[in-house]
Short mmCIF file of C-alpha atoms and ligand atoms in Angstrom, two decimals:
data_model
loop_
_atom_site.label_atom_id
_atom_site.label_comp_id
_atom_site.label_asym_id
_atom_site.label_seq_id
_atom_site.Cartn_x
_atom_site.Cartn_y
_atom_site.Cartn_z
CA UNK S 24 -0.12 -0.19 0.13
CA UNK S 25 1.22 3.55 -0.83
CA UNK S 26 2.01 5.69 1.95
CA UNK S 27 0.18 9.09 2.13
CA UNK S 28 2.89 11.97 2.19
CA UNK S 29 3.56 13.60 5.55
CA UNK S 30 1.59 17.00 5.99
CA UNK S 31 3.67 17.33 9.23
CA UNK S 32 6.83 15.61 10.21
CA UNK S 33 9.04 16.23 13.02
CA UNK S 34 12.10 14.10 14.05
CA UNK S 35 13.67 14.85 17.61
CA UNK S 36 12.55 18.43 17.19
CA UNK S 37 13.76 20.74 20.05
CA UNK S 38 13.04 24.37 20.76
CA UNK S 39 14.80 26.54 23.27
CA UNK S 40 14.28 30.27 23.99
CA UNK S 41 17.46 31.05 26.09
CA UNK S 42 17.44 28.55 28.80
CA UNK S 43 13.93 27.57 28.60
CA UNK S 44 13.55 24.52 26.81
CA UNK S 45 9.89 24.65 25.34
CA UNK S 46 10.10 21.67 23.18
CA UNK S 47 12.66 18.68 24.26
CA UNK S 48 12.48 16.20 21.40
CA UNK S 49 9.26 15.42 19.63
CA UNK S 50 8.68 12.88 17.04
CA UNK S 51 5.42 13.10 14.97
CA UNK S 52 4.29 12.08 11.42
CA UNK S 53 0.96 13.33 10.57
CA UNK S 54 -0.53 11.99 7.24
CA UNK S 55 -3.54 12.28 5.39
CA UNK S 56 -6.79 14.19 6.43
CA UNK S 57 -8.36 14.63 9.69
CA UNK S 58 -8.33 16.45 12.86
CA UNK S 59 -5.46 16.30 15.28
CA UNK S 60 -6.07 18.08 18.80
CA UNK S 61 -3.00 18.88 21.03
CA UNK S 62 -4.01 19.06 24.58
CA UNK S 63 -1.63 20.28 27.28
CA UNK S 64 -1.41 22.60 30.36
CA UNK S 65 -0.09 26.13 30.03
CA UNK S 66 3.34 26.39 28.93
CA UNK S 67 3.59 22.74 27.41
CA UNK S 68 5.01 23.91 24.46
CA UNK S 69 1.80 23.64 21.87
CA UNK S 70 2.02 27.35 20.52
CA UNK S 71 5.80 26.92 20.36
CA UNK S 72 5.22 23.94 18.01
CA UNK S 73 2.89 25.87 15.84
CA UNK S 74 4.97 28.83 15.41
CA UNK S 75 8.02 26.56 14.50
CA UNK S 76 5.69 24.95 11.98
CA UNK S 77 4.89 28.31 10.52
CA UNK S 78 8.60 29.28 10.45
CA UNK S 79 7.64 32.20 12.96
CA UNK S 80 10.28 30.78 15.32
CA UNK S 81 13.52 28.92 14.40
CA UNK S 82 13.63 25.39 15.54
CA UNK S 83 16.95 24.96 17.95
CA UNK S 84 17.51 21.43 16.37
CA UNK S 85 16.13 18.43 14.82
CA UNK S 86 13.88 18.08 11.80
CA UNK S 87 10.78 19.83 10.93
CA UNK S 88 8.66 19.53 7.50
CA UNK S 89 5.34 21.02 6.59
CA UNK S 90 3.60 19.56 3.52
CA UNK S 91 7.14 18.30 2.24
CA UNK S 92 8.51 21.78 2.67
CA UNK S 93 10.84 23.90 5.27
CA UNK S 94 8.49 26.04 7.61
CA UNK S 95 7.93 29.54 6.65
CA UNK S 96 8.62 28.94 2.85
CA UNK S 97 6.32 30.50 0.27
CA UNK S 98 5.29 26.78 -0.94
CA UNK S 99 4.22 25.92 2.56
CA UNK S 100 2.69 29.32 3.31
CA UNK S 101 0.25 29.11 0.10
CA UNK S 102 -1.15 25.72 1.63
CA UNK S 103 -1.74 26.77 5.35
CA UNK S 104 -4.27 28.60 7.10
CA UNK S 105 -3.77 29.55 10.43
CA UNK S 106 -5.18 31.37 13.68
CA UNK S 107 -2.50 32.03 16.33
CA UNK S 108 -3.30 32.49 20.12
CA UNK S 109 -2.33 36.01 19.99
CA UNK S 110 -3.65 36.89 16.53
CA UNK S 111 -4.62 40.61 15.91
CA UNK S 112 -5.66 42.19 12.67
CA UNK S 113 -5.45 45.55 11.66
CA UNK S 114 -8.19 47.88 13.19
CA UNK S 115 -9.56 49.85 10.27
CA UNK S 116 -10.24 47.32 7.64
CA UNK S 117 -13.76 45.60 7.99
CA UNK S 118 -14.24 42.00 8.01
CA UNK S 119 -15.03 41.65 4.42
CA UNK S 120 -12.03 43.87 3.37
CA UNK S 121 -9.76 41.39 5.73
CA UNK S 122 -11.23 38.37 4.13
CA UNK S 123 -10.72 39.74 0.45
CA UNK S 124 -7.01 40.57 1.19
CA UNK S 125 -6.23 37.29 2.62
CA UNK S 126 -7.93 35.29 -0.31
CA UNK S 127 -5.66 37.09 -2.63
CA UNK S 128 -2.60 35.44 -0.89
CA UNK S 129 -3.46 31.99 -1.95
CA UNK S 130 -3.94 30.25 -5.27
CA UNK S 131 -7.39 28.70 -5.17
CA UNK S 132 -9.37 30.50 -2.53
CA UNK S 133 -12.96 30.39 -1.69
CA UNK S 134 -15.03 33.27 -2.63
CA UNK S 135 -15.53 36.04 -0.15
CA UNK S 136 -19.31 35.41 0.13
CA UNK S 137 -18.95 31.70 0.50
CA UNK S 138 -16.51 32.23 3.42
CA UNK S 139 -18.59 34.76 5.13
CA UNK S 140 -21.53 32.14 4.64
CA UNK S 141 -19.60 29.39 6.10
CA UNK S 142 -18.38 31.22 9.13
CA UNK S 143 -21.89 32.85 9.81
CA UNK S 144 -20.41 36.39 9.59
CA UNK S 145 -23.10 38.18 7.95
CA UNK S 146 -24.12 40.23 10.80
CA UNK S 147 -20.95 41.91 11.26
CA UNK S 148 -19.17 41.43 7.81
CA UNK S 149 -19.18 45.19 7.11
CA UNK S 150 -18.02 46.41 10.54
CA UNK S 151 -14.52 47.49 11.26
CA UNK S 152 -12.19 45.12 13.08
CA UNK S 153 -11.86 47.33 16.13
CA UNK S 154 -15.57 47.58 16.63
CA UNK S 155 -16.16 43.71 16.91
CA UNK S 156 -16.43 42.03 20.32
CA UNK S 157 -13.84 39.59 21.35
CA UNK S 158 -15.65 36.49 20.15
CA UNK S 159 -16.53 38.23 16.96
CA UNK S 160 -13.07 38.85 16.09
CA UNK S 161 -12.08 35.28 17.03
CA UNK S 162 -14.82 34.30 14.33
CA UNK S 163 -13.42 36.70 11.77
CA UNK S 164 -9.88 35.24 12.34
CA UNK S 165 -11.15 31.74 11.56
CA UNK S 166 -12.66 32.98 8.47
CA UNK S 167 -9.12 34.03 7.59
CA UNK S 168 -7.64 30.74 8.27
CA UNK S 169 -10.04 29.05 6.03
CA UNK S 170 -10.78 31.73 3.03
CA UNK S 171 -7.52 30.33 1.17
CA UNK S 172 -8.92 26.64 1.06
CA UNK S 173 -5.53 25.60 2.49
CA UNK S 174 -4.50 21.76 2.73
CA UNK S 175 -3.50 22.27 6.39
CA UNK S 176 -4.85 24.58 8.73
CA UNK S 177 -3.25 25.49 12.38
CA UNK S 178 -5.61 26.65 14.98
CA UNK S 179 -4.22 27.75 18.35
CA UNK S 180 -7.15 27.61 20.84
CA UNK S 181 -9.64 28.62 18.06
CA UNK S 182 -12.82 28.64 20.42
CA UNK S 183 -11.69 30.50 23.20
CA UNK S 184 -14.14 33.38 24.09
CA UNK S 185 -16.61 31.81 21.68
CA UNK S 186 -20.46 31.26 22.76
CA UNK S 187 -21.93 28.02 22.56
CA UNK S 188 -23.43 28.62 19.16
CA UNK S 189 -20.36 30.21 17.47
CA UNK S 190 -18.20 27.28 18.99
CA UNK S 191 -20.84 24.72 17.47
CA UNK S 192 -20.75 26.42 14.09
CA UNK S 193 -16.88 26.52 14.24
CA UNK S 194 -16.74 22.83 14.99
CA UNK S 195 -19.13 21.78 12.00
CA UNK S 196 -16.74 23.88 9.67
CA UNK S 197 -13.73 22.03 10.69
CA UNK S 198 -15.35 18.52 10.52
CA UNK S 199 -16.50 19.36 6.83
CA UNK S 200 -13.01 20.55 6.18
CA UNK S 201 -11.74 17.28 7.46
CA UNK S 202 -14.24 15.33 5.33
CA UNK S 203 -12.84 17.21 2.09
CA UNK S 204 -9.57 15.87 2.83
CA UNK S 205 -8.12 18.85 4.70
CA UNK S 206 -5.80 18.50 7.89
CA UNK S 207 -6.26 20.28 10.91
CA UNK S 208 -4.07 20.69 13.80
CA UNK S 209 -5.75 22.49 16.73
CA UNK S 210 -4.98 22.95 20.19
CA UNK S 211 -7.34 23.43 22.95
CA UNK S 212 -7.97 23.07 26.62
CA UNK S 213 -11.31 21.98 26.17
CA UNK S 214 -11.85 17.91 26.42
CA UNK S 215 -15.27 18.16 25.18
CA UNK S 216 -13.70 19.64 21.93
CA UNK S 217 -11.11 17.20 21.71
CA UNK S 218 -13.30 14.15 21.95
CA UNK S 219 -15.98 15.85 19.65
CA UNK S 220 -13.74 16.82 16.94
CA UNK S 221 -10.39 14.93 16.68
CA UNK S 222 -9.50 11.77 15.20
CA UNK S 223 -6.39 11.85 17.11
CA UNK S 224 -5.13 13.61 20.52
CA UNK S 225 -1.90 14.38 21.18
CA UNK S 226 -1.20 15.16 25.07
CA UNK S 227 2.00 17.53 25.47
CA UNK S 228 3.67 17.87 28.79
CA UNK S 229 6.56 19.99 29.50
CA UNK S 230 7.75 20.02 26.03
CA UNK S 231 7.18 16.40 25.26
CA UNK S 232 4.42 14.45 23.65
CA UNK S 233 3.15 11.99 26.47
CA UNK S 234 0.22 10.28 24.67
CA UNK S 235 -0.86 9.95 20.95
CA UNK S 236 -3.81 8.31 20.25
CA UNK S 237 -7.63 8.18 19.18
CA UNK S 238 -9.76 9.57 21.71
CA UNK S 239 -11.07 5.87 22.65
CA UNK S 240 -7.56 4.41 22.70
CA UNK S 241 -6.44 7.38 25.06
CA UNK S 242 -9.36 6.05 27.41
CA UNK S 243 -8.24 2.62 27.19
CA UNK S 244 -4.62 3.53 28.05
CA UNK S 245 -6.25 4.14 31.73
CA UNK S 246 -6.75 0.69 32.92
CA UNK S 247 -9.53 -0.08 35.25
CA UNK S 248 -12.92 1.21 35.72
CA UNK S 249 -14.57 3.49 37.98
CA UNK S 250 -17.21 2.21 40.14
CA UNK S 251 -19.76 4.49 41.57
CA UNK S 252 -22.48 3.74 44.24
CA UNK S 253 -23.86 4.69 47.35
CA UNK S 254 -22.30 2.44 50.13
CA UNK S 255 -22.12 2.37 53.90
CA UNK S 256 -18.35 1.05 53.76
CA UNK S 257 -16.06 3.57 54.80
CA UNK S 258 -13.43 5.26 52.53
CA UNK S 259 -10.63 3.71 54.55
CA UNK S 260 -12.10 0.27 54.16
CA UNK S 261 -12.65 0.87 50.26
CA UNK S 262 -9.24 1.96 49.82
CA UNK S 263 -7.98 -1.57 51.06
CA UNK S 264 -10.08 -3.59 48.54
CA UNK S 265 -8.43 -5.94 46.16
CA UNK S 266 -7.60 -4.12 42.78
CA UNK S 267 -8.62 -0.59 44.15
CA UNK S 268 -6.06 2.19 43.30
CA UNK S 269 -7.98 5.29 44.63
CA UNK S 270 -11.43 6.33 46.21
CA UNK S 271 -13.01 9.66 46.00
CA UNK S 272 -16.26 10.83 47.60
CA UNK S 273 -18.33 12.97 45.56
CA UNK S 274 -21.77 13.86 47.57
CA UNK S 275 -23.53 10.64 48.72
CA UNK S 276 -21.60 8.62 46.19
CA UNK S 277 -18.17 6.78 46.57
CA UNK S 278 -16.20 6.63 43.26
CA UNK S 279 -13.85 3.70 43.43
CA UNK S 280 -10.94 3.30 40.58
CA UNK S 281 -10.32 -0.49 40.33
CA UNK S 282 -7.95 -2.40 38.17
CA UNK S 283 -9.88 -5.79 39.30
CA UNK S 284 -13.43 -4.59 39.25
CA UNK S 285 -15.15 -8.08 39.61
CA UNK S 286 -13.09 -8.69 42.80
CA UNK S 287 -13.39 -5.17 44.30
CA UNK S 288 -17.30 -5.36 43.37
CA UNK S 289 -17.66 -8.85 45.19
CA UNK S 290 -15.65 -7.64 48.05
CA UNK S 291 -17.95 -4.27 48.26
CA UNK S 292 -21.04 -6.49 47.99
CA UNK S 293 -20.18 -8.82 50.80
CA UNK S 294 -19.39 -5.77 53.05
CA UNK S 295 -22.49 -4.11 52.16
CA UNK S 296 -25.19 -6.12 50.42
CA UNK S 297 -27.59 -2.95 50.43
CA UNK S 298 -25.14 -0.50 48.39
CA UNK S 299 -27.45 1.43 45.99
CA UNK S 300 -27.10 3.13 42.39
CA UNK S 301 -24.30 1.15 41.14
CA UNK S 302 -22.63 2.09 37.91
CA UNK S 303 -19.35 1.05 36.31
CA UNK S 304 -17.68 2.90 33.74
CA UNK S 305 -14.46 3.61 31.88
CA UNK S 306 -12.54 6.42 33.18
CA UNK S 307 -13.49 9.65 31.45
CA UNK S 308 -10.91 11.13 29.32
CA UNK S 309 -10.54 13.97 31.43
CA UNK S 310 -9.19 11.84 34.33
CA UNK S 311 -6.96 10.09 31.71
CA UNK S 312 -5.80 13.47 30.39
CA UNK S 313 -5.06 14.77 34.32
CA UNK S 314 -2.67 11.96 35.01
CA UNK S 315 -1.07 11.78 31.42
CA UNK S 316 -0.35 15.64 31.52
CA UNK S 317 1.11 15.19 35.01
CA UNK S 318 3.61 12.76 33.40
CA UNK S 319 2.09 9.86 35.02
CA UNK S 320 1.97 7.08 31.98
N1 LIG R 429 8.88 34.28 23.06
C1 LIG R 429 9.26 33.40 24.02
N2 LIG R 429 10.22 33.81 24.74
C2 LIG R 429 10.74 32.87 25.92
N3 LIG R 429 10.18 31.94 26.42
C3 LIG R 429 8.93 31.73 25.38
C4 LIG R 429 8.61 32.35 24.21
N4 LIG R 429 7.05 31.67 23.92
C5 LIG R 429 7.21 30.69 24.92
N5 LIG R 429 7.86 30.80 25.78
C6 LIG R 429 8.09 29.55 27.06
O1 LIG R 429 8.04 28.50 26.18
C7 LIG R 429 7.24 27.54 27.17
C8 LIG R 429 6.29 27.09 26.16
O2 LIG R 429 5.37 28.08 25.86
P1 LIG R 429 4.13 27.89 24.87
O3 LIG R 429 3.43 29.21 24.60
O4 LIG R 429 4.44 26.88 23.72
O5 LIG R 429 3.06 26.76 25.76
P2 LIG R 429 1.70 26.45 25.46
O6 LIG R 429 1.45 25.29 25.50
O7 LIG R 429 1.14 26.97 24.00
O8 LIG R 429 0.84 27.02 26.69
P3 LIG R 429 -0.62 28.04 26.69
O9 LIG R 429 -1.71 26.43 26.98
O10 LIG R 429 -0.72 28.58 27.98
O11 LIG R 429 -1.03 28.46 25.51
C9 LIG R 429 6.77 28.14 28.19
O12 LIG R 429 7.68 28.04 29.35
C10 LIG R 429 6.94 29.69 27.77
O13 LIG R 429 7.29 30.46 29.16
MG1 LIG R 430 -0.23 28.27 23.69
#
């Protein structure tokens, strides 16, 4: 089978700012279309990775290629759309004027009208950028990221500050893009966003990718199950049962994380045959993420 070409390729990539090592050796090979989410705590290195991929920051060592080209070359730029975390735009142009200007940078852009419609910007397309609200500015920036009909789109925290409707609209456009064969690399602090959108989730922690998998695989990486019930058995006793790795109390419920759910449950039932409202679930992505981003593998 023929391998699809690499869209984003990194090999032992490192980036330091003076003595701060923001990226400490990343290997990455994103091939083909889809949505790739990068999660990670503040300062994990997400924006640094995107800035290096855009050629806005020079890498310190290793290899980095974007659509087969070196970052920052004209060839790469004409195939890439982007929202940066701290993007800002000229105040005095209207949204429509900005979109028209950006469309002119690309070889096969969408029409300005189609872009305004896709991004639901009709209500403020003729307003000057400086008169927009924070969320409206973000939506205008998104339009500029897609107007060029690029192969690869980097979105650094694209939905920060958006209301629910605007966020859902943006998700729909992103999904549509992925279906059309585009590659979207986005960073987010919202697990719901990664779970809803991403085909693959990467978790960064202190400049390293500590997990790289589909949302369901990442859930599976966290072994065991979460038993939740109302029980008269005390926290101290629950902690000592076979297979139990942690216990937490949430309102009237005890939550027991166990790697041997059958044995833990049978011991719990013999201690308290009247335990109520029992559920057994896989740990949530949020729990797994919390453990992985603290470096616990
Ligand atoms: N221009 C810069 N000069 C010096 N240090 C920087 C610079 N940009 C980033 N850093 C440092 O590099 C590290 C990674 O920062 P980066 O912005 O990549 O993190 P991030 O994962 O995007 O975080 P956030 O979730 O807060 O956006 C941090 O320690 C940060 O202080
Ligand atoms: Mg960032």
